[in-house]
């Protein structure tokens, strides 16, 4: 299942894109889009599957609710940190060790806003967005955070 | 009335990802949960404590809006979508 | 003038690369290098020339001293935040609006270390490393920070 | 003795990027700066206050290590590299 959604409630002035998708993504492509002559700072968070002895990871979402929540977070962050653009891509499905899980790219005029906005989005994503990760080991499996 | 139930993560593994329950009109959220508990004993023991109260970690949404514990007696309407899931862990 | 230097005092365990160069860089290439199965988080800062009404920017360095100071910062950050890898590239010479100026990519097991390390390196770079930027406007020019 | 002087940013524009001064043996950092001031009146007025003290914002390195204001009387040695520059602004 792939769900693509350009942000449906864009923050005035901020360019936003939110995707929840089984496809891998290309950080470079998004970073290039985030660059603009109004922004002097682009901060990127890339989350990948860390080798904690696991064989693979499965990511599941409540896609409609997750997109709506990400969209809210995106607008909150753009307002609060005065961001020029916000891009969020979260992958779904079976992922191997080293695979990309999530990409957050924000741009702003200055570095503090860009760092603050990117880190805020990640924390909110982890605590509010209905997405779950299950780690699969050779000897068993467990849902992360439960 | 028909209520669409969506379950995620560990609860999806117990209940299936999507089911439709046929409940008496004006059934409450609590009554929907009771019906789910009676469908699956593992969900019952994972989601409820011994006194029958929903455990704190279980999260609910109605039509994609979070429901808090004060809303358990809220009446549902035909076509409502209720989601039940454990704490999120994206990112 | 191009000055390339693999880090000469690498932090034990952390992969590091420091460059001061006239050439443009490719964030993707560095992000791919920073990814490792030991790291779950890669944080990237890209600084670009913001349009503040300027025509171009000129970046100048005391290259030997700048490389030595960046190397120190790199090792301090790796130690303090337990980073898996640190990459710093700073450009020199004439840059146009929108051009890349600086790239900092760090990886760590967890997000907090990666954000903390990347932001620490940038702040230290701005305050300690002998690199100067001059903004050139249609009507004049000024050295930044003086 | 020969002292290599490297100047950066606005000071490079006044003094040139690299020059070699021939000073009496055991000249101090202060004496080197006085020599530079006498070379270029603009550097003199930008780097020194009216009482002849180096302004706070002027930064110095000897052999790529920062020199603080306590080291102004330090004797230089043949072949030393002294750098003089305004506050840095990289990143």
Coordinates of C-alpha atoms in Angstrom, one line a residue:
Chain A
X1 CA 0.0 0.0 0.0
X2 CA 1.4 3.3 -0.9
X3 CA -0.1 6.5 0.3
X4 CA 1.1 9.7 -1.2
X5 CA -0.2 13.0 -0.1
X6 CA 0.9 16.5 -0.8
X7 CA 0.2 18.4 2.4
X8 CA -3.4 19.3 2.3
X9 CA -3.3 22.2 4.7
X10 CA -0.1 24.0 3.8
X11 CA 1.2 26.6 6.2
X12 CA 1.1 30.0 4.6
X13 CA 4.5 30.6 3.1
X14 CA 6.0 27.2 4.0
X15 CA 6.3 24.6 1.3
X16 CA 5.4 21.2 2.8
X17 CA 5.3 17.6 1.6
X18 CA 4.2 14.6 3.7
X19 CA 4.4 11.0 2.5
X20 CA 3.8 7.6 4.0
X21 CA 5.1 5.1 1.6
X22 CA 6.6 1.6 1.0
X23 CA 9.1 3.1 -1.4
X24 CA 12.6 4.1 -0.5
X25 CA 13.4 7.8 -0.8
X26 CA 16.3 9.9 -1.9
X27 CA 17.5 12.4 0.7
X28 CA 19.4 14.4 -2.0
X29 CA 16.2 15.0 -4.0
X30 CA 14.4 16.4 -1.0
X31 CA 17.3 18.4 0.2
X32 CA 17.6 20.0 -3.2
X33 CA 13.9 20.9 -3.0
X34 CA 14.3 22.4 0.5
X35 CA 17.0 24.7 -0.6
X36 CA 15.8 28.2 -1.5
X37 CA 17.4 31.6 -1.6
X38 CA 15.2 32.6 1.4
X39 CA 16.8 29.8 3.5
X40 CA 20.3 29.8 4.8
X41 CA 19.9 26.5 6.7
X42 CA 18.7 23.1 5.8
X43 CA 18.6 20.5 8.6
X44 CA 17.9 16.8 7.8
X45 CA 17.2 13.9 10.0
X46 CA 17.5 10.4 8.5
X47 CA 16.4 7.5 10.6
X48 CA 17.7 4.0 9.6
X49 CA 17.2 0.5 10.9
X50 CA 20.0 0.0 13.5
X51 CA 21.6 -3.4 14.0
X52 CA 20.3 -4.3 17.5
X53 CA 20.7 -8.0 16.7
X54 CA 17.4 -7.8 14.7
X55 CA 16.7 -9.5 11.4
X56 CA 14.2 -7.1 10.1
X57 CA 11.7 -4.4 11.1
X58 CA 8.1 -4.1 10.1
X59 CA 6.5 -0.6 10.0
X60 CA 2.7 -0.2 10.2
X61 CA 0.6 2.9 10.1
X62 CA -3.0 4.1 10.5
X63 CA -2.4 6.0 7.3
X64 CA -5.3 8.4 7.2
X65 CA -4.8 9.4 10.8
X66 CA -1.0 9.5 10.5
X67 CA -1.1 11.8 7.5
X68 CA -3.5 14.1 9.3
X69 CA -1.4 14.2 12.4
X70 CA 1.9 14.7 10.4
X71 CA 0.2 17.6 8.6
X72 CA -0.7 19.2 11.9
X73 CA 2.8 18.8 13.3
X74 CA 4.2 20.2 10.1
X75 CA 2.1 23.3 10.4
X76 CA 2.8 23.7 14.1
X77 CA 6.5 23.5 13.4
X78 CA 6.4 25.9 10.5
X79 CA 4.5 28.4 12.6
X80 CA 6.6 28.0 15.7
X81 CA 10.0 28.0 14.1
X82 CA 9.2 30.2 11.0
X83 CA 10.3 27.4 8.6
X84 CA 10.6 28.0 4.9
X85 CA 9.8 24.3 4.0
X86 CA 9.1 21.0 5.7
X87 CA 9.3 17.6 4.2
X88 CA 8.4 14.4 6.0
X89 CA 8.6 10.9 4.5
X90 CA 8.0 7.8 6.6
X91 CA 8.3 4.3 5.2
X92 CA 6.0 1.4 5.8
X93 CA 6.4 -2.4 5.4
X94 CA 9.4 -4.8 5.9
X95 CA 12.8 -3.1 6.3
X96 CA 16.2 -4.6 6.6
X97 CA 19.1 -3.5 8.8
X98 CA 20.5 -0.3 7.3
X99 CA 17.4 0.6 5.4
X100 CA 15.9 4.1 5.6
X101 CA 12.9 4.5 7.9
X102 CA 12.1 8.2 8.1
X103 CA 13.4 11.5 6.5
X104 CA 12.6 14.9 7.9
X105 CA 14.1 17.9 6.0
X106 CA 13.4 21.5 7.1
X107 CA 14.7 24.8 5.9
X108 CA 14.7 28.2 7.6
X109 CA 16.5 31.5 7.3
X110 CA 18.8 30.6 10.2
X111 CA 20.3 27.5 11.8
X112 CA 18.6 27.7 15.2
X113 CA 15.1 27.6 13.7
X114 CA 16.1 24.8 11.3
X115 CA 17.6 22.6 14.1
X116 CA 14.7 23.4 16.4
X117 CA 12.0 22.7 13.8
X118 CA 13.6 19.4 12.7
X119 CA 14.0 18.1 16.2
X120 CA 10.5 19.2 17.2
X121 CA 8.9 17.4 14.3
X122 CA 10.8 14.2 15.1
X123 CA 9.8 14.2 18.8
X124 CA 6.2 14.9 18.0
X125 CA 6.2 12.2 15.3
X126 CA 7.5 9.7 17.8
X127 CA 4.9 10.5 20.4
X128 CA 1.8 11.5 18.4
X129 CA 1.7 9.9 15.0
X130 CA -0.1 6.5 14.7
X131 CA 2.9 4.5 13.3
X132 CA 4.3 1.4 14.9
X133 CA 7.5 -0.5 14.5
X134 CA 8.0 -4.2 15.1
X135 CA 11.4 -5.7 15.5
X136 CA 11.9 -9.2 14.3
X137 CA 14.7 -11.2 15.8
X138 CA 15.8 -14.8 15.1
X139 CA 14.2 -15.9 18.3
X140 CA 11.1 -13.8 18.3
X141 CA 9.6 -10.4 17.8
X142 CA 8.4 -7.3 19.7
X143 CA 6.5 -4.1 19.1
X144 CA 8.7 -1.2 19.9
X145 CA 7.6 1.1 22.8
X146 CA 5.1 -1.3 24.3
Chain B
X1 CA -26.0 0.3 13.4
X2 CA -22.7 -0.5 11.8
X3 CA -19.4 0.5 13.5
X4 CA -16.1 0.1 11.7
X5 CA -13.3 -1.0 13.9
X6 CA -9.7 -0.6 13.0
X7 CA -6.9 -2.2 15.1
X8 CA -3.2 -1.7 14.8
X9 CA 0.1 -3.3 15.8
X10 CA -0.4 -5.9 18.6
X11 CA -4.2 -5.3 18.6
X12 CA -4.3 -5.9 14.9
X13 CA -2.7 -9.2 15.4
X14 CA -5.5 -10.1 17.9
X15 CA -8.5 -8.6 16.2
X16 CA -7.6 -8.3 12.5
X17 CA -7.0 -5.0 10.8
X18 CA -10.5 -4.0 10.1
X19 CA -13.9 -5.4 11.2
X20 CA -17.4 -4.2 11.2
X21 CA -19.6 -4.7 14.2
X22 CA -23.4 -4.5 14.2
X23 CA -24.4 -2.9 17.5
X24 CA -27.7 -1.6 18.9
X25 CA -28.4 2.0 18.1
X26 CA -26.8 4.5 20.6
X27 CA -24.3 1.9 21.9
X28 CA -21.4 3.6 23.7
X29 CA -17.7 3.4 23.1
X30 CA -17.5 1.2 26.3
X31 CA -20.1 -1.2 24.8
X32 CA -18.2 -1.4 21.6
X33 CA -15.0 -2.3 23.6
X34 CA -17.0 -4.9 25.6
X35 CA -18.1 -6.5 22.3
X36 CA -14.5 -6.6 21.1
X37 CA -13.4 -8.1 24.4
X38 CA -15.9 -10.9 24.0
X39 CA -14.7 -11.5 20.4
X40 CA -11.2 -12.2 21.5
X41 CA -10.0 -13.4 24.9
X42 CA -6.4 -12.3 24.3
X43 CA -7.5 -8.8 23.5
X44 CA -9.7 -8.9 26.6
X45 CA -6.8 -9.7 28.9
X46 CA -4.3 -7.3 27.1
X47 CA -6.6 -4.3 27.0
X48 CA -8.6 -4.5 30.2
X49 CA -7.5 -4.8 33.9
X50 CA -9.2 -7.2 36.3
X51 CA -11.9 -4.8 37.2
X52 CA -12.9 -4.5 33.5
X53 CA -11.4 -1.0 33.0
X54 CA -9.6 -0.2 29.8
X55 CA -5.8 -0.1 30.6
X56 CA -4.1 3.3 30.5
X57 CA -1.8 2.4 27.6
X58 CA -4.7 1.5 25.2
X59 CA -5.4 4.4 22.8
X60 CA -8.6 5.1 21.0
X61 CA -9.7 7.3 18.1
X62 CA -13.2 8.0 16.8
X63 CA -13.3 9.1 13.2
X64 CA -9.5 9.8 13.5
X65 CA -9.8 12.0 16.6
X66 CA -8.3 10.9 19.9
X67 CA -10.9 9.8 22.5
X68 CA -10.0 10.3 26.1
X69 CA -11.2 8.2 29.1
X70 CA -14.0 10.7 29.8
X71 CA -15.6 9.8 26.4
X72 CA -16.2 6.1 27.1
X73 CA -19.9 6.6 27.6
X74 CA -20.2 8.7 24.4
X75 CA -22.9 7.3 22.1
X76 CA -21.6 6.1 18.7
X77 CA -23.4 6.7 15.5
X78 CA -24.0 4.5 12.5
X79 CA -20.8 4.6 10.2
X80 CA -18.4 5.7 12.9
X81 CA -14.9 4.5 12.6
X82 CA -13.3 3.5 15.9
X83 CA -9.6 2.7 16.1
X84 CA -7.8 0.9 18.9
X85 CA -4.1 0.7 19.3
X86 CA -1.1 0.5 21.6
X87 CA 1.3 3.4 22.1
X88 CA 2.8 4.7 18.9
X89 CA 6.5 4.3 18.0
X90 CA 7.2 5.8 14.7
X91 CA 10.2 7.7 13.6
Chain C
X1 CA 43.3 26.4 -3.7
X2 CA 41.9 23.1 -2.6
X3 CA 42.9 21.6 0.7
X4 CA 41.8 18.1 1.3
X5 CA 42.6 16.4 4.5
X6 CA 41.4 13.1 5.9
X7 CA 41.1 13.7 9.6
X8 CA 44.6 13.2 11.0
X9 CA 43.6 12.5 14.6
X10 CA 40.6 10.3 14.2
X11 CA 38.5 9.7 17.3
X12 CA 38.7 6.0 18.3
X13 CA 35.7 4.4 16.7
X14 CA 34.4 7.4 14.9
X15 CA 34.9 7.8 11.2
X16 CA 35.8 11.4 10.4
X17 CA 36.5 13.5 7.3
X18 CA 37.3 17.2 7.2
X19 CA 37.6 19.2 4.1
X20 CA 38.1 22.9 3.2
X21 CA 37.7 23.2 -0.5
X22 CA 36.7 25.5 -3.4
X23 CA 34.7 22.6 -4.9
X24 CA 31.0 22.1 -4.4
X25 CA 30.0 18.9 -2.5
X26 CA 27.2 16.4 -2.8
X27 CA 25.3 15.9 0.5
X28 CA 23.9 12.5 -0.7
X29 CA 27.4 11.1 -1.1
X30 CA 28.3 12.1 2.5
X31 CA 25.0 10.9 3.9
X32 CA 25.5 7.5 2.3
X33 CA 29.0 7.3 3.8
X34 CA 27.6 8.3 7.3
X35 CA 25.0 5.6 7.3
X36 CA 26.1 2.4 9.1
X37 CA 24.3 -0.4 10.7
X38 CA 25.6 0.8 14.1
X39 CA 23.9 4.2 13.6
X40 CA 20.1 4.7 13.7
X41 CA 20.3 8.5 13.2
X42 CA 22.0 10.7 10.7
X43 CA 21.7 14.5 11.2
X44 CA 22.8 16.9 8.4
X45 CA 23.3 20.6 8.4
X46 CA 23.6 22.3 5.1
X47 CA 24.4 26.0 5.1
X48 CA 23.7 28.0 1.9
X49 CA 24.1 31.6 0.8
X50 CA 20.8 33.3 1.7
X51 CA 19.5 36.1 -0.4
X52 CA 19.9 39.1 1.9
X53 CA 20.1 41.4 -1.0
X54 CA 23.7 40.4 -1.6
X55 CA 25.3 39.7 -5.0
X56 CA 27.8 37.2 -3.9
X57 CA 29.8 36.0 -0.9
X58 CA 33.5 35.4 -0.6
X59 CA 34.8 32.8 1.9
X60 CA 38.4 33.0 3.1
X61 CA 40.2 30.7 5.6
X62 CA 43.5 30.3 7.4
X63 CA 43.5 26.7 6.0
X64 CA 46.2 25.0 8.2
X65 CA 44.7 26.5 11.4
X66 CA 41.1 25.9 10.3
X67 CA 41.8 22.2 9.6
X68 CA 43.5 21.7 12.9
X69 CA 40.6 23.5 14.8
X70 CA 37.9 21.5 12.9
X71 CA 39.8 18.3 13.7
X72 CA 39.7 19.2 17.4
X73 CA 36.0 20.1 17.3
X74 CA 35.3 16.9 15.4
X75 CA 37.0 14.8 18.1
X76 CA 35.4 16.8 21.0
X77 CA 32.0 16.2 19.4
X78 CA 32.6 12.5 18.8
X79 CA 33.7 12.0 22.4
X80 CA 31.0 14.1 24.0
X81 CA 28.1 12.7 22.0
X82 CA 29.4 9.2 21.2
X83 CA 29.1 9.8 17.4
X84 CA 29.7 7.0 14.9
X85 CA 30.9 9.4 12.2
X86 CA 31.5 13.1 11.6
X87 CA 31.9 14.8 8.2
X88 CA 32.6 18.5 7.8
X89 CA 33.1 20.2 4.5
X90 CA 33.5 24.0 4.2
X91 CA 33.8 25.8 1.0
X92 CA 36.1 28.7 0.1
X93 CA 36.1 31.3 -2.6
X94 CA 33.3 33.2 -4.4
X95 CA 29.8 31.9 -3.9
X96 CA 26.5 33.0 -5.4
X97 CA 23.1 33.2 -3.7
X98 CA 21.8 29.7 -3.2
X99 CA 25.3 28.1 -3.3
X100 CA 26.3 25.5 -0.7
X101 CA 28.7 26.9 2.0
X102 CA 29.1 24.2 4.6
X103 CA 28.0 20.6 5.2
X104 CA 28.1 18.8 8.6
X105 CA 26.9 15.2 8.7
X106 CA 27.0 13.2 11.9
X107 CA 25.7 9.8 12.7
X108 CA 25.0 8.2 16.1
X109 CA 23.1 5.3 17.5
X110 CA 20.2 7.6 18.6
X111 CA 18.6 10.9 17.5
X112 CA 19.5 13.0 20.5
X113 CA 23.3 12.4 20.2
X114 CA 23.1 13.0 16.4
X115 CA 21.2 16.4 16.8
X116 CA 23.4 17.4 19.8
X117 CA 26.6 16.6 17.9
X118 CA 25.7 18.3 14.7
X119 CA 24.5 21.5 16.4
X120 CA 27.5 21.5 18.7
X121 CA 29.9 21.3 15.7
X122 CA 28.2 24.1 13.9
X123 CA 28.3 26.4 16.9
X124 CA 32.0 25.7 17.6
X125 CA 32.8 26.1 13.9
X126 CA 31.2 29.5 13.9
X127 CA 33.0 30.7 17.0
X128 CA 36.4 29.1 16.8
X129 CA 37.4 28.2 13.3
X130 CA 39.5 30.8 11.3
X131 CA 37.1 31.2 8.4
X132 CA 35.6 34.5 7.3
X133 CA 32.8 35.5 5.1
X134 CA 32.5 38.7 3.1
X135 CA 29.1 39.8 1.7
X136 CA 29.2 41.7 -1.5
X137 CA 26.3 44.0 -2.3
X138 CA 25.7 46.2 -5.3
X139 CA 26.6 49.2 -3.2
X140 CA 29.4 47.8 -1.2
X141 CA 30.7 44.9 0.9
X142 CA 31.2 43.9 4.5
X143 CA 32.9 41.2 6.5
X144 CA 30.4 39.2 8.4
X145 CA 30.6 39.3 12.2
X146 CA 32.8 42.4 12.4
Chain D
X1 CA 65.3 37.2 12.6
X2 CA 62.6 36.5 10.1
X3 CA 59.0 36.4 11.2
X4 CA 56.2 35.3 8.8
X5 CA 53.0 37.3 9.2
X6 CA 49.7 36.1 7.9
X7 CA 46.7 38.4 7.8
X8 CA 43.1 37.5 7.1
X9 CA 39.9 39.1 6.1
X10 CA 39.8 42.9 6.6
X11 CA 43.5 42.8 7.9
X12 CA 44.6 40.9 4.8
X13 CA 43.1 43.7 2.7
X14 CA 45.2 46.2 4.6
X15 CA 48.5 44.2 5.1
X16 CA 48.5 41.6 2.3
X17 CA 48.0 37.9 2.9
X18 CA 51.5 37.0 3.8
X19 CA 54.6 39.1 4.6
X20 CA 58.0 38.4 6.1
X21 CA 59.4 40.9 8.6
X22 CA 63.0 41.1 9.6
X23 CA 63.1 42.0 13.3
X24 CA 65.9 42.3 15.9
X25 CA 66.4 39.0 17.7
X26 CA 64.1 38.5 20.7
X27 CA 61.6 41.0 19.5
X28 CA 58.3 40.6 21.2
X29 CA 54.8 40.1 19.8
X30 CA 54.1 43.7 20.7
X31 CA 57.1 44.8 18.8
X32 CA 56.0 42.9 15.8
X33 CA 52.6 44.5 16.0
X34 CA 54.2 47.9 16.3
X35 CA 56.2 47.2 13.1
X36 CA 53.0 46.2 11.3
X37 CA 51.2 49.4 12.5
X38 CA 54.0 51.5 11.2
X39 CA 53.7 49.7 7.8
X40 CA 50.1 50.6 7.3
X41 CA 48.2 53.5 8.9
X42 CA 44.8 51.9 8.2
X43 CA 45.8 48.8 10.1
X44 CA 47.2 51.0 12.9
X45 CA 43.9 52.8 13.4
X46 CA 41.7 49.7 13.0
X47 CA 43.7 47.4 15.3
X48 CA 44.9 49.8 18.0
X49 CA 43.0 52.2 20.3
X50 CA 44.2 55.7 21.0
X51 CA 46.5 54.7 23.8
X52 CA 48.3 52.2 21.5
X53 CA 46.7 49.1 23.0
X54 CA 45.6 46.3 20.7
X55 CA 41.8 46.4 20.4
X56 CA 39.9 43.5 22.1
X57 CA 38.5 42.1 18.9
X58 CA 41.8 41.6 17.2
X59 CA 42.9 37.9 17.3
X60 CA 46.4 36.6 17.2
X61 CA 47.9 33.1 16.6
X62 CA 51.6 32.1 16.9
X63 CA 52.4 29.0 15.0
X64 CA 48.7 28.3 14.7
X65 CA 48.0 28.5 18.5
X66 CA 45.9 31.3 19.9
X67 CA 47.8 34.1 21.7
X68 CA 46.1 35.9 24.5
X69 CA 46.7 39.4 25.8
X70 CA 49.1 38.1 28.5
X71 CA 51.5 37.0 25.8
X72 CA 52.2 40.3 24.2
X73 CA 55.6 40.5 25.7
X74 CA 56.5 37.0 24.7
X75 CA 59.8 36.9 22.7
X76 CA 59.5 35.6 19.1
X77 CA 61.9 33.2 17.5
X78 CA 63.3 33.1 14.0
X79 CA 60.8 31.3 11.7
X80 CA 57.7 31.9 13.9
X81 CA 54.5 32.4 12.0
X82 CA 52.2 35.0 13.5
X83 CA 48.6 35.4 12.2
X84 CA 46.4 38.5 12.8
X85 CA 42.7 38.5 12.1
X86 CA 39.3 39.9 13.0
X87 CA 36.6 37.7 14.6
X88 CA 35.8 34.5 12.7
X89 CA 32.5 34.0 10.9
X90 CA 32.5 30.6 9.2
X91 CA 29.6 28.2 8.9

